[in-house]
Coordinates of C-alpha atoms and ligand atoms in Angstrom, one line a residue:
X208 CA -29.2 -22.4 -9.3
X209 CA -28.6 -19.6 -6.7
X210 CA -31.7 -16.9 -5.6
X211 CA -32.1 -14.5 -3.8
X212 CA -36.1 -14.8 -3.4
X213 CA -37.7 -14.6 -6.5
X214 CA -33.8 -13.1 -8.2
X215 CA -32.0 -16.0 -10.3
X216 CA -28.8 -15.8 -10.0
X217 CA -27.1 -18.7 -11.9
X218 CA -24.7 -21.8 -10.7
X219 CA -22.0 -19.6 -8.5
X220 CA -23.0 -16.0 -8.4
X221 CA -20.6 -13.2 -8.3
X222 CA -21.4 -10.7 -6.2
X223 CA -19.9 -6.8 -6.9
X224 CA -19.6 -5.6 -3.9
X225 CA -21.4 -2.0 -2.4
X226 CA -17.5 0.7 -2.3
X227 CA -17.7 4.4 -1.8
X228 CA -16.6 6.9 -4.1
X229 CA -16.2 3.4 -6.3
X230 CA -19.0 1.5 -6.9
X231 CA -20.9 4.2 -9.0
X232 CA -23.1 3.5 -11.7
X233 CA -19.8 3.6 -14.5
X234 CA -18.1 1.3 -12.6
X235 CA -21.7 -1.2 -12.3
X236 CA -21.4 -1.1 -15.9
X237 CA -18.2 -1.6 -16.7
X238 CA -19.0 -5.1 -13.6
X239 CA -21.8 -6.3 -14.9
X240 CA -20.2 -5.7 -19.0
X241 CA -18.0 -8.2 -18.2
X242 CA -20.2 -10.6 -16.1
X243 CA -20.6 -9.6 -12.4
X244 CA -24.5 -11.6 -11.4
X245 CA -25.4 -9.3 -8.9
X246 CA -24.3 -5.2 -7.8
X247 CA -24.5 -2.6 -5.1
X248 CA -25.4 0.7 -4.8
X249 CA -22.4 2.3 -3.1
X250 CA -23.3 2.2 1.2
X251 CA -25.7 5.7 1.8
X252 CA -26.0 7.5 5.1
X253 CA -30.3 6.9 5.8
X254 CA -29.3 9.9 7.9
X255 CA -28.4 11.7 4.7
X256 CA -31.5 10.3 2.9
X257 CA -34.2 11.4 5.6
X258 CA -31.6 14.7 4.9
X259 CA -32.2 15.2 1.6
X260 CA -28.9 15.5 1.6
X261 CA -27.9 15.2 -2.4
X262 CA -24.7 13.3 -2.1
X263 CA -27.0 11.1 -0.7
X264 CA -30.0 10.8 -2.5
X265 CA -27.2 11.0 -5.8
X266 CA -26.8 7.1 -5.1
X267 CA -30.5 6.2 -5.4
X268 CA -29.5 6.5 -9.5
X269 CA -29.4 2.7 -10.3
X270 CA -30.6 1.7 -14.6
X271 CA -31.9 -0.9 -15.9
X272 CA -29.6 -2.4 -17.4
X273 CA -28.2 -2.6 -14.1
X274 CA -30.6 -5.9 -12.9
X275 CA -30.1 -7.0 -10.2
X276 CA -29.2 -4.1 -8.3
X277 CA -29.3 -3.8 -4.4
X278 CA -29.8 -0.5 -2.9
X279 CA -27.5 -0.7 0.8
X280 CA -27.5 1.1 2.7
X281 CA -26.9 2.4 6.9
X282 CA -27.8 3.4 9.5
X283 CA -28.3 3.4 14.1
X284 CA -31.9 4.6 14.2
X285 CA -34.7 2.1 13.5
X286 CA -37.4 5.0 13.1
X287 CA -34.1 6.8 10.1
X288 CA -33.3 3.6 8.5
X289 CA -36.8 2.1 7.7
X290 CA -37.1 6.0 5.7
X291 CA -34.5 5.5 4.5
X292 CA -35.5 1.7 3.1
X293 CA -38.7 3.9 2.3
X294 CA -37.2 6.5 -0.2
X295 CA -34.5 3.9 -1.2
X296 CA -37.6 1.3 -2.3
X297 CA -38.7 3.9 -4.3
X298 CA -35.9 3.8 -6.5
X299 CA -36.9 1.1 -7.6
X300 CA -34.0 -1.7 -6.9
X301 CA -34.0 -6.3 -6.8
X302 CA -33.3 -5.4 -3.3
X303 CA -32.5 -4.0 0.0
X304 CA -29.2 -3.9 1.1
X305 CA -28.7 -3.3 5.3
X306 CA -24.6 -2.3 5.9
X307 CA -23.4 -4.2 9.1
X308 CA -19.6 -4.1 8.4
X309 CA -18.0 -1.0 7.9
X310 CA -15.3 -0.2 10.0
X311 CA -14.8 3.0 10.3
X312 CA -14.8 4.8 13.6
X313 CA -17.3 7.5 12.3
X314 CA -19.8 4.3 11.5
X315 CA -19.7 2.3 14.2
X316 CA -19.8 4.9 17.2
X317 CA -23.3 5.0 16.4
X318 CA -24.7 1.6 16.6
X319 CA -24.1 1.9 12.7
X320 CA -22.6 -0.6 10.3
X321 CA -20.1 -2.9 12.2
X322 CA -20.5 -1.0 15.1
X323 CA -24.0 -3.1 16.1
X324 CA -21.8 -5.9 15.8
X325 CA -21.6 -4.9 19.5
X326 CA -25.5 -5.4 19.3
X327 CA -26.2 -8.4 18.3
X328 CA -30.4 -7.3 19.9
X329 CA -30.3 -4.3 17.9
X330 CA -28.7 -5.8 15.0
X331 CA -31.5 -8.5 14.4
X332 CA -34.1 -6.0 16.0
X333 CA -33.1 -2.8 13.3
X334 CA -33.3 -6.0 10.3
X335 CA -36.9 -7.3 11.5
X336 CA -37.9 -4.3 11.1
X337 CA -37.0 -3.5 8.3
X338 CA -37.5 -6.8 5.6
X339 CA -41.4 -6.1 7.9
X340 CA -41.1 -2.5 5.8
X341 CA -41.2 -3.2 2.6
X342 CA -42.1 -5.2 -0.6
X343 CA -38.3 -6.1 -1.2
X344 CA -35.9 -8.7 -0.5
X345 CA -34.1 -7.8 2.1
X346 CA -29.9 -9.2 2.4
X347 CA -27.4 -8.1 5.7
X348 CA -23.1 -7.8 4.5
X349 CA -21.3 -8.1 8.2
X350 CA -18.5 -9.1 9.4
X351 CA -17.1 -12.8 11.2
X352 CA -18.1 -10.1 15.3
X353 CA -16.7 -7.6 16.7
X354 CA -13.9 -8.3 17.6
X355 CA -11.8 -11.7 18.7
X356 CA -13.5 -12.5 21.2
X357 CA -16.7 -11.5 19.2
X358 CA -16.5 -13.9 16.4
X359 CA -20.9 -13.7 16.7
X360 CA -20.7 -14.9 12.5
X361 CA -22.7 -18.4 12.6
X362 CA -25.2 -17.0 15.6
X363 CA -25.8 -14.3 14.1
X364 CA -26.3 -15.7 10.3
X365 CA -29.3 -17.9 12.0
X366 CA -31.0 -15.3 13.7
X367 CA -31.0 -12.8 11.2
X368 CA -32.7 -15.0 8.2
X369 CA -34.9 -16.2 11.1
X370 CA -36.9 -12.2 10.8
X371 CA -36.0 -12.9 7.4
X372 CA -33.2 -12.1 5.6
X373 CA -32.9 -13.4 1.9
X374 CA -29.0 -13.9 2.2
X375 CA -26.0 -12.6 3.7
X376 CA -22.9 -11.8 2.9
X377 CA -20.3 -12.3 5.1
X378 CA -16.8 -10.6 4.7
X379 CA -14.0 -12.9 7.1
X380 CA -12.7 -10.4 9.3
X381 CA -13.9 -8.8 12.5
X382 CA -14.4 -4.8 12.6
X383 CA -11.0 -4.6 14.4
X384 CA -8.8 -5.8 12.2
X385 CA -10.6 -3.4 9.4
X386 CA -8.5 -4.7 6.6
X387 CA -4.8 -6.1 8.1
X388 CA -4.1 -9.5 7.8
X389 CA -6.0 -11.9 5.9
X390 CA -9.8 -12.6 5.5
X391 CA -10.5 -16.4 7.5
X392 CA -13.7 -18.1 5.7
X393 CA -13.1 -20.7 8.7
X394 CA -16.6 -19.1 10.5
X395 CA -17.8 -18.5 6.5
X396 CA -17.6 -22.2 5.7
X397 CA -19.4 -23.2 9.7
X398 CA -22.2 -20.5 8.6
X399 CA -22.7 -22.3 4.8
X400 CA -22.8 -26.5 7.0
X401 CA -25.5 -24.7 9.6
X402 CA -28.3 -26.8 9.0
X403 CA -30.4 -24.5 9.9
X404 CA -29.1 -21.9 6.7
X405 CA -31.2 -22.1 4.4
X406 CA -30.4 -18.3 2.5
X407 CA -27.3 -18.6 0.3
X408 CA -24.8 -17.0 2.0
X409 CA -21.6 -15.3 -0.6
X410 CA -18.8 -14.7 0.8
X411 CA -15.9 -12.3 0.7
X412 CA -12.6 -10.7 1.5
X413 CA -9.4 -10.9 -0.1
X414 CA -10.6 -13.2 -3.3
X415 CA -7.8 -11.7 -6.2
X416 CA -8.0 -13.9 -8.7
X417 CA -9.7 -17.4 -10.5
X418 CA -7.6 -19.8 -8.5
X419 CA -8.5 -18.3 -5.2
X420 CA -12.2 -18.6 -6.2
X421 CA -12.3 -21.6 -7.2
X422 CA -9.8 -22.5 -3.7
X423 CA -12.5 -20.8 -1.8
X424 CA -15.3 -22.7 -3.3
X425 CA -14.3 -25.8 -2.3
X426 CA -13.3 -25.6 0.3
X427 CA -15.8 -23.0 2.3
X428 CA -18.5 -24.7 -0.3
X429 CA -20.3 -22.2 -0.4
X430 CA -23.6 -20.4 -2.2
X431 CA -21.3 -17.4 -4.6
X432 CA -18.2 -14.9 -3.7
X433 CA -19.1 -11.1 -3.4
X434 CA -15.5 -9.3 -4.9
X435 CA -14.4 -6.3 -4.2
X436 CA -11.1 -4.4 -3.9
X437 CA -9.6 -6.8 -7.3
X438 CA -12.5 -5.3 -8.8
X439 CA -11.1 -1.7 -8.4
X440 CA -9.9 -1.4 -12.2
X441 CA -9.6 -3.9 -12.8
X442 CA -13.7 -5.1 -13.7
X443 CA -12.6 -8.6 -15.6
X444 CA -11.7 -10.2 -12.5
X445 CA -15.6 -11.5 -13.2
X446 CA -15.2 -12.5 -16.6
X447 CA -11.8 -14.3 -15.6
X448 CA -13.1 -15.9 -12.5
X449 CA -16.5 -17.6 -14.5
X450 CA -14.8 -18.4 -17.0
X451 CA -11.9 -20.3 -15.0
X452 CA -14.5 -21.5 -13.7
X453 CA -15.9 -23.2 -16.0
X454 CA -13.0 -24.5 -17.4
X455 CA -10.1 -24.2 -15.6
X456 CA -8.3 -22.1 -18.0
X457 CA -7.0 -18.2 -17.5
X458 CA -7.3 -16.1 -20.0
X459 CA -5.1 -14.3 -21.3
X460 CA -5.5 -10.1 -20.0
X461 CA -6.7 -7.4 -20.6
X462 CA -4.6 -6.1 -24.2
X463 CA -3.4 -1.9 -24.1
X464 CA -6.1 -1.5 -26.1
X465 CA -9.5 -3.5 -23.9
X466 CA -8.1 -1.1 -20.6
X467 CA -7.4 1.8 -22.8
X468 CA -11.0 1.7 -24.2
X469 CA -12.2 0.2 -20.5
X470 CA -10.2 3.3 -18.7
X471 CA -11.8 5.3 -21.7
X472 CA -15.7 5.0 -21.4
X473 CA -14.7 4.6 -17.5
X474 CA -14.1 8.3 -17.3
X475 CA -16.8 9.6 -20.0
X476 CA -19.7 8.5 -17.5
X477 CA -18.3 9.4 -14.6
X478 CA -17.6 12.8 -16.0
X479 CA -21.4 12.5 -16.7
X480 CA -22.7 11.4 -14.4
X481 CA -20.5 14.0 -11.7
X482 CA -19.4 17.0 -13.7
X483 CA -16.1 17.2 -14.9
X484 CA -13.4 18.5 -11.7
X485 CA -14.9 15.4 -9.8
X486 CA -15.4 12.7 -12.3
X487 CA -11.5 13.1 -13.6
X488 CA -10.3 13.4 -9.5
X489 CA -12.2 10.4 -8.4
X490 CA -10.7 8.4 -11.4
X491 CA -7.4 9.2 -10.7
X492 CA -7.5 5.8 -8.1
X493 CA -8.3 3.4 -11.0
X494 CA -5.3 4.6 -13.3
X495 CA -2.9 2.5 -11.7
X496 CA -5.2 -0.7 -11.5
X497 CA -6.7 -0.2 -14.7
X498 CA -2.8 -0.1 -17.6
X499 CA -0.8 -2.3 -14.3
X500 CA 2.3 -4.6 -14.9
X501 CA 2.5 -2.7 -18.4
X502 CA 5.9 -1.6 -18.9
X503 CA 7.4 2.1 -18.6
X504 CA 4.6 3.4 -18.4
X505 CA 5.6 6.4 -15.6
X506 CA 5.3 9.4 -18.0
X507 CA 1.3 7.4 -18.4
X508 CA 0.1 8.0 -15.0
X509 CA 1.6 10.8 -14.3
X510 CA -0.2 12.9 -16.9
X511 CA -3.0 10.7 -15.6
X512 CA -3.1 11.2 -12.6
X513 CA -2.2 15.5 -13.0
X514 CA -5.0 16.5 -16.2
X515 CA -8.0 17.8 -15.5
X516 CA -10.0 18.0 -18.7
X517 CA -12.1 15.7 -20.2
X518 CA -10.7 15.8 -23.4
X519 CA -6.3 16.0 -22.7
X520 CA -6.8 12.7 -20.5
X521 CA -9.0 10.8 -23.6
X522 CA -5.4 12.8 -25.6
X523 CA -3.1 10.9 -23.0
X524 CA -6.3 7.6 -22.6
X525 CA -5.8 7.5 -26.8
X526 CA -1.7 8.2 -27.6
X527 CA -1.7 4.2 -24.3
X528 CA -3.7 3.3 -26.8
X529 CA -1.8 3.8 -29.5
X530 CA 2.1 4.0 -28.6
X531 CA 4.2 1.3 -30.9
Ligands
FMN631 C1 -12.6 1.4 -1.4 C2 -14.0 0.6 0.1 C3 -15.0 1.2 0.0 C4 -16.0 0.2 0.8 N1 -17.2 0.8 1.0 C5 -18.1 -0.3 1.4 C6 -19.5 0.1 1.5 O1 -20.3 1.2 0.8 N2 -20.0 -0.6 2.0 C7 -19.8 -1.6 3.0 O2 -20.3 -2.8 2.6 N3 -18.0 -2.2 2.4 C8 -17.9 -1.4 2.2 N4 -16.9 -2.0 1.2 C9 -15.9 -3.3 2.0 C10 -15.9 -4.2 0.8 O3 -16.8 -4.4 0.4 C11 -15.3 -5.7 1.8 O4 -15.9 -5.8 2.5 C12 -14.4 -5.9 1.5 O5 -13.7 -5.1 0.8 C13 -14.5 -7.0 0.9 O6 -14.1 -7.1 -0.1 P1 -12.2 -7.6 -1.1 O7 -11.2 -8.3 -0.5 O8 -12.8 -8.7 -2.2 O9 -12.1 -6.1 -0.7 C14 -15.0 -0.8 0.9 C15 -14.1 -1.8 0.2 C16 -13.3 -0.5 -0.3 C17 -11.6 -1.2 -0.1

């Protein structure tokens, strides 16, 4: 049984990666239904939170059925991060996750996200302060290091464990790599095999099939896998991996009916949660994946990414569902 503090996650948990503009409540509901064992909010700016920015505060919305769920925060200023932790705690998540992995320039230049990988003492200090400031378990999500010459993750994981984090998710790339090339899981395996490490280690990066999940599990001995992009428009990935790990068999892909039902729910929930305009717009990046591989789909796709009304879109999705 893998546990983060007292949170029981099963034998080999699959985590939904935090993803900005993706891992919101409507999407999380689907991932939960299809087997995600632990989910995270999108990253939330500590500076935004403490200034009461509407967008940041809305990301604190979490629901009972989502448990266990972590709220992920980021920022480079220790005091702001402590205040943001206190605000996140009021939303009653199961844990607080610190983002030390975001590679985006406007984040790293403030020593936030992966930017802090250039200043490991500060990373350790900030983590320690947050652990001390909250009753909740604190976890960290990070990368191998800043660049090829500074892949210090083995040492970093030890030091973060020593200041009290309860789990770490590691994306097998450096900041400089952004999302390019292939994720390298070798150092993730080294962290896991370090006899000093007792907390769960979750591997992350490029797992997009059940076979790949099994390969990573066997080769690197991690405690679970965090999945990001492969779940976008394809929340079935969690169920497919679990089934394969349990039985060695690949499930048939979702039917057209399952795909349209899932996308209708996703769309309706998005509109309910963020309003028609925003909900409709943000859904556009999901359709391509929901209907990947479906033949003769071009005209439907065009409609899905150009129509602006919820009812219109639901009609289109119903047409797709019932097409001969
Ligand atoms: C659209 C998008 C948004 C992301 N937003 C976040 C975020 O808010 N917080 C975070 O820690 N990582 C974020 N990531 C990184 C993912 O959590 C994950 O580490 C990365 O996508 C690699 O995993 P994958 O290969 O399974 O996608 C984001 C990635 C994508 C593609």
